PDB file of C-alpha atoms in Angstrom:
ATOM      1  CA  UNK A   1      97.255 182.841  84.588  1.00 55.00           C
ATOM      2  CA  UNK A   2      96.177 180.113  86.988  1.00 64.00           C
ATOM      3  CA  UNK A   3      98.496 177.151  87.206  1.00 65.00           C
ATOM      4  CA  UNK A   4      97.310 174.027  85.402  1.00 70.00           C
ATOM      5  CA  UNK A   5      95.730 171.256  87.352  1.00 72.00           C
ATOM      6  CA  UNK A   6      97.861 168.502  85.785  1.00 73.00           C
ATOM      7  CA  UNK A   7     100.474 167.270  88.227  1.00 73.00           C
ATOM      8  CA  UNK A   8     103.794 167.866  86.525  1.00 72.00           C
ATOM      9  CA  UNK A   9     106.014 166.092  88.976  1.00 79.00           C
ATOM     10  CA  UNK A  10     109.646 166.886  88.569  1.00 84.00           C
ATOM     11  CA  UNK A  11     112.679 164.802  89.512  1.00 86.00           C
ATOM     12  CA  UNK A  12     110.856 163.214  92.444  1.00 87.00           C
ATOM     13  CA  UNK A  13     107.978 161.857  90.354  1.00 90.00           C
ATOM     14  CA  UNK A  14     110.010 160.753  87.358  1.00 92.00           C
ATOM     15  CA  UNK A  15     112.543 158.892  89.501  1.00 94.00           C
ATOM     16  CA  UNK A  16     109.599 157.135  91.162  1.00 95.00           C
ATOM     17  CA  UNK A  17     108.193 156.160  87.742  1.00 94.00           C
ATOM     18  CA  UNK A  18     111.604 154.940  86.550  1.00 95.00           C
ATOM     19  CA  UNK A  19     112.072 152.962  89.788  1.00 96.00           C
ATOM     20  CA  UNK A  20     108.753 151.155  89.208  1.00 96.00           C
ATOM     21  CA  UNK A  21     109.365 150.437  85.538  1.00 97.00           C
ATOM     22  CA  UNK A  22     112.909 149.128  86.096  1.00 97.00           C
ATOM     23  CA  UNK A  23     111.743 147.107  89.105  1.00 97.00           C
ATOM     24  CA  UNK A  24     109.052 145.312  87.095  1.00 97.00           C
ATOM     25  CA  UNK A  25     111.473 144.608  84.230  1.00 97.00           C
ATOM     26  CA  UNK A  26     114.091 143.183  86.610  1.00 97.00           C
ATOM     27  CA  UNK A  27     111.504 140.981  88.354  1.00 97.00           C
ATOM     28  CA  UNK A  28     110.337 139.470  85.065  1.00 96.00           C
ATOM     29  CA  UNK A  29     113.927 138.822  84.053  1.00 96.00           C
ATOM     30  CA  UNK A  30     114.595 137.151  87.416  1.00 96.00           C
ATOM     31  CA  UNK A  31     111.781 134.690  86.710  1.00 96.00           C
ATOM     32  CA  UNK A  32     113.171 133.855  83.239  1.00 96.00           C
ATOM     33  CA  UNK A  33     116.733 133.680  84.594  1.00 96.00           C
ATOM     34  CA  UNK A  34     115.870 131.117  87.279  1.00 96.00           C
ATOM     35  CA  UNK A  35     114.099 129.027  84.624  1.00 95.00           C
ATOM     36  CA  UNK A  36     117.076 129.101  82.218  1.00 95.00           C
ATOM     37  CA  UNK A  37     119.562 128.353  85.008  1.00 95.00           C
ATOM     38  CA  UNK A  38     117.482 125.380  86.137  1.00 95.00           C
ATOM     39  CA  UNK A  39     118.417 123.683  82.846  1.00 94.00           C
ATOM     40  CA  UNK A  40     121.756 122.785  84.494  1.00 93.00           C
ATOM     41  CA  UNK A  41     119.683 120.041  86.162  1.00 92.00           C
ATOM     42  CA  UNK A  42     118.578 118.725  82.760  1.00 92.00           C
ATOM     43  CA  UNK A  43     121.864 118.405  80.894  1.00 91.00           C
ATOM     44  CA  UNK A  44     124.998 120.430  80.068  1.00 92.00           C
ATOM     45  CA  UNK A  45     123.835 120.538  76.451  1.00 93.00           C
ATOM     46  CA  UNK A  46     120.407 121.950  77.320  1.00 93.00           C
ATOM     47  CA  UNK A  47     122.023 124.639  79.468  1.00 93.00           C
ATOM     48  CA  UNK A  48     124.669 125.589  76.906  1.00 93.00           C
ATOM     49  CA  UNK A  49     121.963 125.775  74.251  1.00 93.00           C
ATOM     50  CA  UNK A  50     119.914 128.321  76.201  1.00 94.00           C
ATOM     51  CA  UNK A  51     123.056 130.280  77.127  1.00 94.00           C
ATOM     52  CA  UNK A  52     123.816 130.508  73.391  1.00 93.00           C
ATOM     53  CA  UNK A  53     120.683 132.678  73.176  1.00 92.00           C
ATOM     54  CA  UNK A  54     122.280 135.100  75.621  1.00 93.00           C
ATOM     55  CA  UNK A  55     125.252 135.377  73.254  1.00 91.00           C
ATOM     56  CA  UNK A  56     123.073 136.488  70.334  1.00 91.00           C
ATOM     57  CA  UNK A  57     123.890 140.151  69.451  1.00 91.00           C
ATOM     58  CA  UNK A  58     120.320 141.368  69.994  1.00 94.00           C
ATOM     59  CA  UNK A  59     120.000 139.565  73.332  1.00 94.00           C
ATOM     60  CA  UNK A  60     123.476 140.794  74.283  1.00 92.00           C
ATOM     61  CA  UNK A  61     122.227 144.342  73.736  1.00 94.00           C
ATOM     62  CA  UNK A  62     119.230 143.533  75.954  1.00 95.00           C
ATOM     63  CA  UNK A  63     121.716 142.455  78.648  1.00 94.00           C
ATOM     64  CA  UNK A  64     123.234 145.924  78.440  1.00 95.00           C
ATOM     65  CA  UNK A  65     119.691 147.237  78.936  1.00 96.00           C
ATOM     66  CA  UNK A  66     119.269 144.910  81.920  1.00 96.00           C
ATOM     67  CA  UNK A  67     122.497 146.294  83.414  1.00 97.00           C
ATOM     68  CA  UNK A  68     121.108 149.809  82.811  1.00 97.00           C
ATOM     69  CA  UNK A  69     117.853 148.971  84.613  1.00 97.00           C
ATOM     70  CA  UNK A  70     119.583 147.255  87.540  1.00 97.00           C
ATOM     71  CA  UNK A  71     122.164 150.032  87.989  1.00 97.00           C
ATOM     72  CA  UNK A  72     119.464 152.716  88.034  1.00 97.00           C
ATOM     73  CA  UNK A  73     117.251 150.719  90.412  1.00 97.00           C
ATOM     74  CA  UNK A  74     120.222 150.058  92.735  1.00 97.00           C
ATOM     75  CA  UNK A  75     121.508 153.639  92.802  1.00 97.00           C
ATOM     76  CA  UNK A  76     118.047 155.204  93.085  1.00 97.00           C
ATOM     77  CA  UNK A  77     117.172 152.640  95.777  1.00 97.00           C
ATOM     78  CA  UNK A  78     120.116 153.880  97.832  1.00 96.00           C
ATOM     79  CA  UNK A  79     118.794 157.425  97.268  1.00 96.00           C
ATOM     80  CA  UNK A  80     115.345 156.358  98.533  1.00 96.00           C
ATOM     81  CA  UNK A  81     116.994 154.917 101.652  1.00 96.00           C
ATOM     82  CA  UNK A  82     118.874 158.190 102.156  1.00 95.00           C
ATOM     83  CA  UNK A  83     115.632 160.172 101.769  1.00 95.00           C
ATOM     84  CA  UNK A  84     113.937 157.930 104.364  1.00 95.00           C
ATOM     85  CA  UNK A  85     116.693 157.593 106.967  1.00 95.00           C
ATOM     86  CA  UNK A  86     119.023 160.607 106.559  1.00 94.00           C
ATOM     87  CA  UNK A  87     117.677 163.727 108.276  1.00 92.00           C
ATOM     88  CA  UNK A  88     118.741 165.927 105.346  1.00 94.00           C
ATOM     89  CA  UNK A  89     117.684 163.359 102.734  1.00 88.00           C
ATOM     90  CA  UNK A  90     114.386 164.979 101.720  1.00 91.00           C
ATOM     91  CA  UNK A  91     116.108 168.363 101.400  1.00 92.00           C
ATOM     92  CA  UNK A  92     118.740 167.015  99.014  1.00 93.00           C
ATOM     93  CA  UNK A  93     116.599 164.428  97.171  1.00 92.00           C
ATOM     94  CA  UNK A  94     116.875 166.365  93.891  1.00 92.00           C
ATOM     95  CA  UNK A  95     120.638 166.762  94.069  1.00 93.00           C
ATOM     96  CA  UNK A  96     120.923 163.078  94.998  1.00 94.00           C
ATOM     97  CA  UNK A  97     118.921 162.119  91.898  1.00 94.00           C
ATOM     98  CA  UNK A  98     121.327 164.025  89.670  1.00 96.00           C
ATOM     99  CA  UNK A  99     124.210 162.321  91.465  1.00 96.00           C
ATOM    100  CA  UNK A 100     122.499 158.978  90.728  1.00 96.00           C
ATOM    101  CA  UNK A 101     122.144 159.922  87.055  1.00 96.00           C
ATOM    102  CA  UNK A 102     125.786 161.043  86.900  1.00 97.00           C
ATOM    103  CA  UNK A 103     127.143 157.839  88.481  1.00 97.00           C
ATOM    104  CA  UNK A 104     124.807 155.803  86.262  1.00 97.00           C
ATOM    105  CA  UNK A 105     126.163 157.471  83.091  1.00 97.00           C
ATOM    106  CA  UNK A 106     129.773 156.846  84.162  1.00 98.00           C
ATOM    107  CA  UNK A 107     129.111 153.181  85.064  1.00 96.00           C
ATOM    108  CA  UNK A 108     127.137 152.584  81.858  1.00 96.00           C
ATOM    109  CA  UNK A 109     129.977 154.038  79.799  1.00 96.00           C
ATOM    110  CA  UNK A 110     132.416 151.787  81.657  1.00 95.00           C
ATOM    111  CA  UNK A 111     130.215 148.707  81.169  1.00 94.00           C
ATOM    112  CA  UNK A 112     129.720 149.315  77.431  1.00 94.00           C
ATOM    113  CA  UNK A 113     132.739 147.398  76.165  1.00 92.00           C
ATOM    114  CA  UNK A 114     132.897 144.618  78.805  1.00 93.00           C
ATOM    115  CA  UNK A 115     129.208 143.718  78.478  1.00 92.00           C
ATOM    116  CA  UNK A 116     129.026 144.020  74.693  1.00 92.00           C
ATOM    117  CA  UNK A 117     132.503 142.680  73.865  1.00 91.00           C
ATOM    118  CA  UNK A 118     131.049 139.343  72.746  1.00 89.00           C
ATOM    119  CA  UNK A 119     128.931 141.077  70.098  1.00 90.00           C
ATOM    120  CA  UNK A 120     131.601 143.634  69.182  1.00 90.00           C
ATOM    121  CA  UNK A 121     134.137 140.876  68.573  1.00 88.00           C
ATOM    122  CA  UNK A 122     131.618 138.859  66.601  1.00 85.00           C
ATOM    123  CA  UNK A 123     130.652 141.798  64.394  1.00 84.00           C
ATOM    124  CA  UNK A 124     134.038 143.484  63.944  1.00 84.00           C
ATOM    125  CA  UNK A 125     136.432 140.606  64.488  1.00 76.00           C
ATOM    126  CA  UNK A 126     138.902 140.248  67.347  1.00 59.00           C
TER     127      UNK A 126
ATOM    128  CA  UNK B   1      72.511 191.826  91.321  1.00 45.00           C
ATOM    129  CA  UNK B   2      70.122 191.187  94.161  1.00 48.00           C
ATOM    130  CA  UNK B   3      71.769 190.748  97.500  1.00 52.00           C
ATOM    131  CA  UNK B   4      70.617 187.421  98.834  1.00 54.00           C
ATOM    132  CA  UNK B   5      70.483 186.969 102.515  1.00 55.00           C
ATOM    133  CA  UNK B   6      70.690 183.581 104.135  1.00 55.00           C
ATOM    134  CA  UNK B   7      69.253 182.716 107.458  1.00 51.00           C
ATOM    135  CA  UNK B   8      71.956 181.361 109.759  1.00 51.00           C
ATOM    136  CA  UNK B   9      71.315 177.764 110.763  1.00 50.00           C
ATOM    137  CA  UNK B  10      70.091 177.508 114.273  1.00 50.00           C
ATOM    138  CA  UNK B  11      69.068 174.705 116.564  1.00 51.00           C
ATOM    139  CA  UNK B  12      65.458 175.398 115.753  1.00 56.00           C
ATOM    140  CA  UNK B  13      66.186 174.649 112.075  1.00 65.00           C
ATOM    141  CA  UNK B  14      68.262 171.452 112.569  1.00 71.00           C
ATOM    142  CA  UNK B  15      65.879 170.094 115.104  1.00 82.00           C
ATOM    143  CA  UNK B  16      68.598 168.846 117.478  1.00 87.00           C
ATOM    144  CA  UNK B  17      68.948 170.015 121.012  1.00 87.00           C
ATOM    145  CA  UNK B  18      70.052 168.713 124.360  1.00 88.00           C
ATOM    146  CA  UNK B  19      67.129 166.322 124.557  1.00 88.00           C
ATOM    147  CA  UNK B  20      67.337 165.285 120.905  1.00 88.00           C
ATOM    148  CA  UNK B  21      71.079 164.935 120.094  1.00 88.00           C
ATOM    149  CA  UNK B  22      72.330 164.419 116.542  1.00 88.00           C
ATOM    150  CA  UNK B  23      73.259 160.822 115.677  1.00 88.00           C
ATOM    151  CA  UNK B  24      76.918 159.983 116.166  1.00 86.00           C
ATOM    152  CA  UNK B  25      78.726 159.305 112.856  1.00 84.00           C
ATOM    153  CA  UNK B  26      81.785 157.062 113.049  1.00 76.00           C
ATOM    154  CA  UNK B  27      84.929 158.673 111.593  1.00 77.00           C
ATOM    155  CA  UNK B  28      85.599 156.771 108.331  1.00 75.00           C
ATOM    156  CA  UNK B  29      88.979 155.387 109.417  1.00 75.00           C
ATOM    157  CA  UNK B  30      88.152 154.617 113.027  1.00 75.00           C
ATOM    158  CA  UNK B  31      88.648 151.035 114.112  1.00 74.00           C
ATOM    159  CA  UNK B  32      85.302 149.517 114.915  1.00 73.00           C
ATOM    160  CA  UNK B  33      84.115 146.181 116.121  1.00 76.00           C
ATOM    161  CA  UNK B  34      83.894 145.159 112.459  1.00 74.00           C
ATOM    162  CA  UNK B  35      87.522 145.998 111.653  1.00 73.00           C
ATOM    163  CA  UNK B  36      89.277 142.698 110.901  1.00 71.00           C
ATOM    164  CA  UNK B  37      91.833 141.765 113.498  1.00 69.00           C
ATOM    165  CA  UNK B  38      94.265 140.891 110.735  1.00 63.00           C
ATOM    166  CA  UNK B  39      94.764 144.570 109.933  1.00 62.00           C
ATOM    167  CA  UNK B  40      95.985 145.219 113.436  1.00 69.00           C
ATOM    168  CA  UNK B  41      99.547 144.228 112.627  1.00 81.00           C
ATOM    169  CA  UNK B  42     102.556 146.169 111.407  1.00 88.00           C
ATOM    170  CA  UNK B  43     102.870 144.064 108.248  1.00 89.00           C
ATOM    171  CA  UNK B  44     103.188 147.059 105.925  1.00 91.00           C
ATOM    172  CA  UNK B  45     105.846 148.642 108.130  1.00 93.00           C
ATOM    173  CA  UNK B  46     107.885 145.434 108.152  1.00 95.00           C
ATOM    174  CA  UNK B  47     107.416 145.210 104.389  1.00 95.00           C
ATOM    175  CA  UNK B  48     108.708 148.764 104.021  1.00 96.00           C
ATOM    176  CA  UNK B  49     111.701 147.985 106.249  1.00 96.00           C
ATOM    177  CA  UNK B  50     112.407 144.735 104.400  1.00 96.00           C
ATOM    178  CA  UNK B  51     112.557 146.573 101.060  1.00 96.00           C
ATOM    179  CA  UNK B  52     115.291 148.842 102.419  1.00 96.00           C
ATOM    180  CA  UNK B  53     117.329 146.178 104.245  1.00 97.00           C
ATOM    181  CA  UNK B  54     117.139 143.640 101.407  1.00 97.00           C
ATOM    182  CA  UNK B  55     117.774 146.469  98.942  1.00 96.00           C
ATOM    183  CA  UNK B  56     121.125 147.320 100.509  1.00 97.00           C
ATOM    184  CA  UNK B  57     122.182 143.652 100.490  1.00 97.00           C
ATOM    185  CA  UNK B  58     120.952 143.184  96.912  1.00 97.00           C
ATOM    186  CA  UNK B  59     123.032 146.141  95.701  1.00 97.00           C
ATOM    187  CA  UNK B  60     126.137 144.194  96.779  1.00 97.00           C
ATOM    188  CA  UNK B  61     124.909 140.715  95.770  1.00 96.00           C
ATOM    189  CA  UNK B  62     123.443 141.624  92.367  1.00 96.00           C
ATOM    190  CA  UNK B  63     126.119 144.091  91.268  1.00 96.00           C
ATOM    191  CA  UNK B  64     128.780 141.536  92.274  1.00 96.00           C
ATOM    192  CA  UNK B  65     126.893 138.888  90.284  1.00 95.00           C
ATOM    193  CA  UNK B  66     126.706 141.177  87.215  1.00 94.00           C
ATOM    194  CA  UNK B  67     130.393 142.018  87.523  1.00 94.00           C
ATOM    195  CA  UNK B  68     131.399 138.351  87.528  1.00 93.00           C
ATOM    196  CA  UNK B  69     128.916 137.132  84.910  1.00 91.00           C
ATOM    197  CA  UNK B  70     128.754 139.995  82.404  1.00 89.00           C
ATOM    198  CA  UNK B  71     131.789 142.254  82.891  1.00 88.00           C
ATOM    199  CA  UNK B  72     134.934 140.427  84.019  1.00 90.00           C
ATOM    200  CA  UNK B  73     136.812 137.763  82.104  1.00 87.00           C
ATOM    201  CA  UNK B  74     135.295 138.130  78.634  1.00 85.00           C
ATOM    202  CA  UNK B  75     131.727 139.053  79.589  1.00 87.00           C
ATOM    203  CA  UNK B  76     128.992 136.637  78.515  1.00 86.00           C
ATOM    204  CA  UNK B  77     131.401 134.647  76.279  1.00 87.00           C
ATOM    205  CA  UNK B  78     132.714 132.388  79.050  1.00 87.00           C
ATOM    206  CA  UNK B  79     129.332 131.395  80.497  1.00 90.00           C
ATOM    207  CA  UNK B  80     128.432 127.758  80.039  1.00 90.00           C
ATOM    208  CA  UNK B  81     127.838 124.594  82.046  1.00 92.00           C
ATOM    209  CA  UNK B  82     131.546 124.308  82.934  1.00 92.00           C
ATOM    210  CA  UNK B  83     131.608 127.874  84.265  1.00 93.00           C
ATOM    211  CA  UNK B  84     128.540 127.251  86.459  1.00 94.00           C
ATOM    212  CA  UNK B  85     130.041 123.974  87.722  1.00 93.00           C
ATOM    213  CA  UNK B  86     133.265 125.783  88.620  1.00 93.00           C
ATOM    214  CA  UNK B  87     131.455 128.481  90.578  1.00 93.00           C
ATOM    215  CA  UNK B  88     129.042 126.174  92.427  1.00 94.00           C
ATOM    216  CA  UNK B  89     131.937 123.967  93.507  1.00 92.00           C
ATOM    217  CA  UNK B  90     132.427 126.646  96.149  1.00 94.00           C
ATOM    218  CA  UNK B  91     129.988 126.814  99.077  1.00 94.00           C
ATOM    219  CA  UNK B  92     130.671 130.559  99.194  1.00 96.00           C
ATOM    220  CA  UNK B  93     129.149 131.189  95.761  1.00 96.00           C
ATOM    221  CA  UNK B  94     126.349 128.675  96.422  1.00 95.00           C
ATOM    222  CA  UNK B  95     125.422 130.646  99.546  1.00 96.00           C
ATOM    223  CA  UNK B  96     125.794 133.950  97.663  1.00 96.00           C
ATOM    224  CA  UNK B  97     123.400 132.771  94.948  1.00 96.00           C
ATOM    225  CA  UNK B  98     120.960 131.255  97.438  1.00 96.00           C
ATOM    226  CA  UNK B  99     120.673 134.467  99.500  1.00 97.00           C
ATOM    227  CA  UNK B 100     120.453 136.518  96.311  1.00 96.00           C
ATOM    228  CA  UNK B 101     117.663 134.275  94.963  1.00 97.00           C
ATOM    229  CA  UNK B 102     115.570 134.531  98.128  1.00 97.00           C
ATOM    230  CA  UNK B 103     116.058 138.244  98.700  1.00 97.00           C
ATOM    231  CA  UNK B 104     115.555 139.214  95.052  1.00 97.00           C
ATOM    232  CA  UNK B 105     112.372 137.151  94.708  1.00 97.00           C
ATOM    233  CA  UNK B 106     110.861 138.446  97.951  1.00 97.00           C
ATOM    234  CA  UNK B 107     111.937 142.042  97.180  1.00 97.00           C
ATOM    235  CA  UNK B 108     110.496 141.819  93.665  1.00 97.00           C
ATOM    236  CA  UNK B 109     107.298 140.110  94.814  1.00 97.00           C
ATOM    237  CA  UNK B 110     106.674 142.760  97.458  1.00 97.00           C
ATOM    238  CA  UNK B 111     107.328 145.482  94.876  1.00 96.00           C
ATOM    239  CA  UNK B 112     104.829 143.942  92.473  1.00 97.00           C
ATOM    240  CA  UNK B 113     102.325 143.522  95.309  1.00 96.00           C
ATOM    241  CA  UNK B 114     102.537 147.279  95.883  1.00 96.00           C
ATOM    242  CA  UNK B 115     102.038 147.960  92.179  1.00 96.00           C
ATOM    243  CA  UNK B 116      99.031 145.616  91.990  1.00 96.00           C
ATOM    244  CA  UNK B 117      97.495 147.336  95.023  1.00 94.00           C
ATOM    245  CA  UNK B 118      98.061 150.711  93.337  1.00 93.00           C
ATOM    246  CA  UNK B 119      96.645 149.999  89.890  1.00 94.00           C
ATOM    247  CA  UNK B 120      94.193 147.071  90.101  1.00 92.00           C
ATOM    248  CA  UNK B 121      91.040 148.725  91.355  1.00 90.00           C
ATOM    249  CA  UNK B 122      88.612 145.796  91.389  1.00 92.00           C
ATOM    250  CA  UNK B 123      88.832 143.460  94.383  1.00 90.00           C
ATOM    251  CA  UNK B 124      88.715 140.369  92.183  1.00 92.00           C
ATOM    252  CA  UNK B 125      91.440 141.638  89.860  1.00 93.00           C
ATOM    253  CA  UNK B 126      93.723 142.284  92.824  1.00 94.00           C
ATOM    254  CA  UNK B 127      92.969 138.874  94.289  1.00 95.00           C
ATOM    255  CA  UNK B 128      93.809 136.983  91.099  1.00 96.00           C
ATOM    256  CA  UNK B 129      96.858 139.045  90.189  1.00 96.00           C
ATOM    257  CA  UNK B 130      98.268 138.516  93.673  1.00 96.00           C
ATOM    258  CA  UNK B 131      97.459 134.806  93.582  1.00 97.00           C
ATOM    259  CA  UNK B 132      99.384 134.592  90.301  1.00 97.00           C
ATOM    260  CA  UNK B 133     102.242 136.648  91.741  1.00 97.00           C
ATOM    261  CA  UNK B 134     102.595 134.538  94.904  1.00 97.00           C
ATOM    262  CA  UNK B 135     102.425 131.323  92.871  1.00 97.00           C
ATOM    263  CA  UNK B 136     105.169 132.527  90.513  1.00 96.00           C
ATOM    264  CA  UNK B 137     107.342 133.798  93.377  1.00 97.00           C
ATOM    265  CA  UNK B 138     106.929 130.565  95.356  1.00 97.00           C
ATOM    266  CA  UNK B 139     107.716 128.503  92.274  1.00 97.00           C
ATOM    267  CA  UNK B 140     110.841 130.600  91.566  1.00 96.00           C
ATOM    268  CA  UNK B 141     112.162 130.261  95.110  1.00 97.00           C
ATOM    269  CA  UNK B 142     111.508 126.514  95.341  1.00 97.00           C
ATOM    270  CA  UNK B 143     112.905 125.736  91.891  1.00 96.00           C
ATOM    271  CA  UNK B 144     115.995 127.923  92.332  1.00 96.00           C
ATOM    272  CA  UNK B 145     116.742 126.533  95.785  1.00 96.00           C
ATOM    273  CA  UNK B 146     116.409 122.949  94.543  1.00 96.00           C
ATOM    274  CA  UNK B 147     118.716 123.661  91.602  1.00 95.00           C
ATOM    275  CA  UNK B 148     121.423 125.150  93.832  1.00 95.00           C
ATOM    276  CA  UNK B 149     121.251 122.340  96.408  1.00 94.00           C
ATOM    277  CA  UNK B 150     120.966 119.413  93.986  1.00 93.00           C
ATOM    278  CA  UNK B 151     123.439 120.656  91.349  1.00 90.00           C
ATOM    279  CA  UNK B 152     125.524 117.763  90.019  1.00 88.00           C
ATOM    280  CA  UNK B 153     128.632 118.679  87.995  1.00 86.00           C
ATOM    281  CA  UNK B 154     128.855 115.061  86.765  1.00 86.00           C
ATOM    282  CA  UNK B 155     125.288 114.927  85.501  1.00 80.00           C
ATOM    283  CA  UNK B 156     126.728 113.503  82.245  1.00 71.00           C
TER     284      UNK B 156
END
């Protein structure tokens, strides 16, 4: 059986895709975040009003997603640097990706309560 | 199943010889007189290096920012005008946020520039998407910088 012609990239390709997707998401959030922060130059009320949006349970969950995207992009970015500058980086790129995923899972588990505590307290009482 | 025989190409067939040489074809990527001078820089290499250097700094700056804003001390609950005023009373955090703003915007803009170059195939599409990108990035940097430098805790 001849191998298919579709490129089925493995860890290397999928980490590249995830790096792009998270990067774009983070950049769009950065734009929104600078706009909402600039309301401190309008009035304390205007700023506190927009920050109230960030305390909405659904938006709070999106913040957890933002943390997920940033943590992956940061950890995988360090892996990319290791692949580029460390002589054994390319050889261990796959193992480094699984290390990234492992650290990401641990940090995301640790961030679950702190990031979502506002919503958890609101929904289940303090 | 007839065995076809082909005549090997010879000079007599191609028509070129010492007195009638074949025309020289430029290699497709060779720099010619028409190559714009502007491509003779190392811009892409410096862009590549910038992504790695700013990336390392942003890991510290952004993860520290997330830790303070979303994790420690009650998470998002405590954020409000008073919290911002308290943090920007310190030149340390003003500088932190200023460097983070500049590096993150430039890092993100260069990343999006790469993505536009990869996926927008028509010249005009690339031109307009990049014009939009640079406008948005410039606006973000100018607005954010102004906000940090002109912040007034006693605005009301």
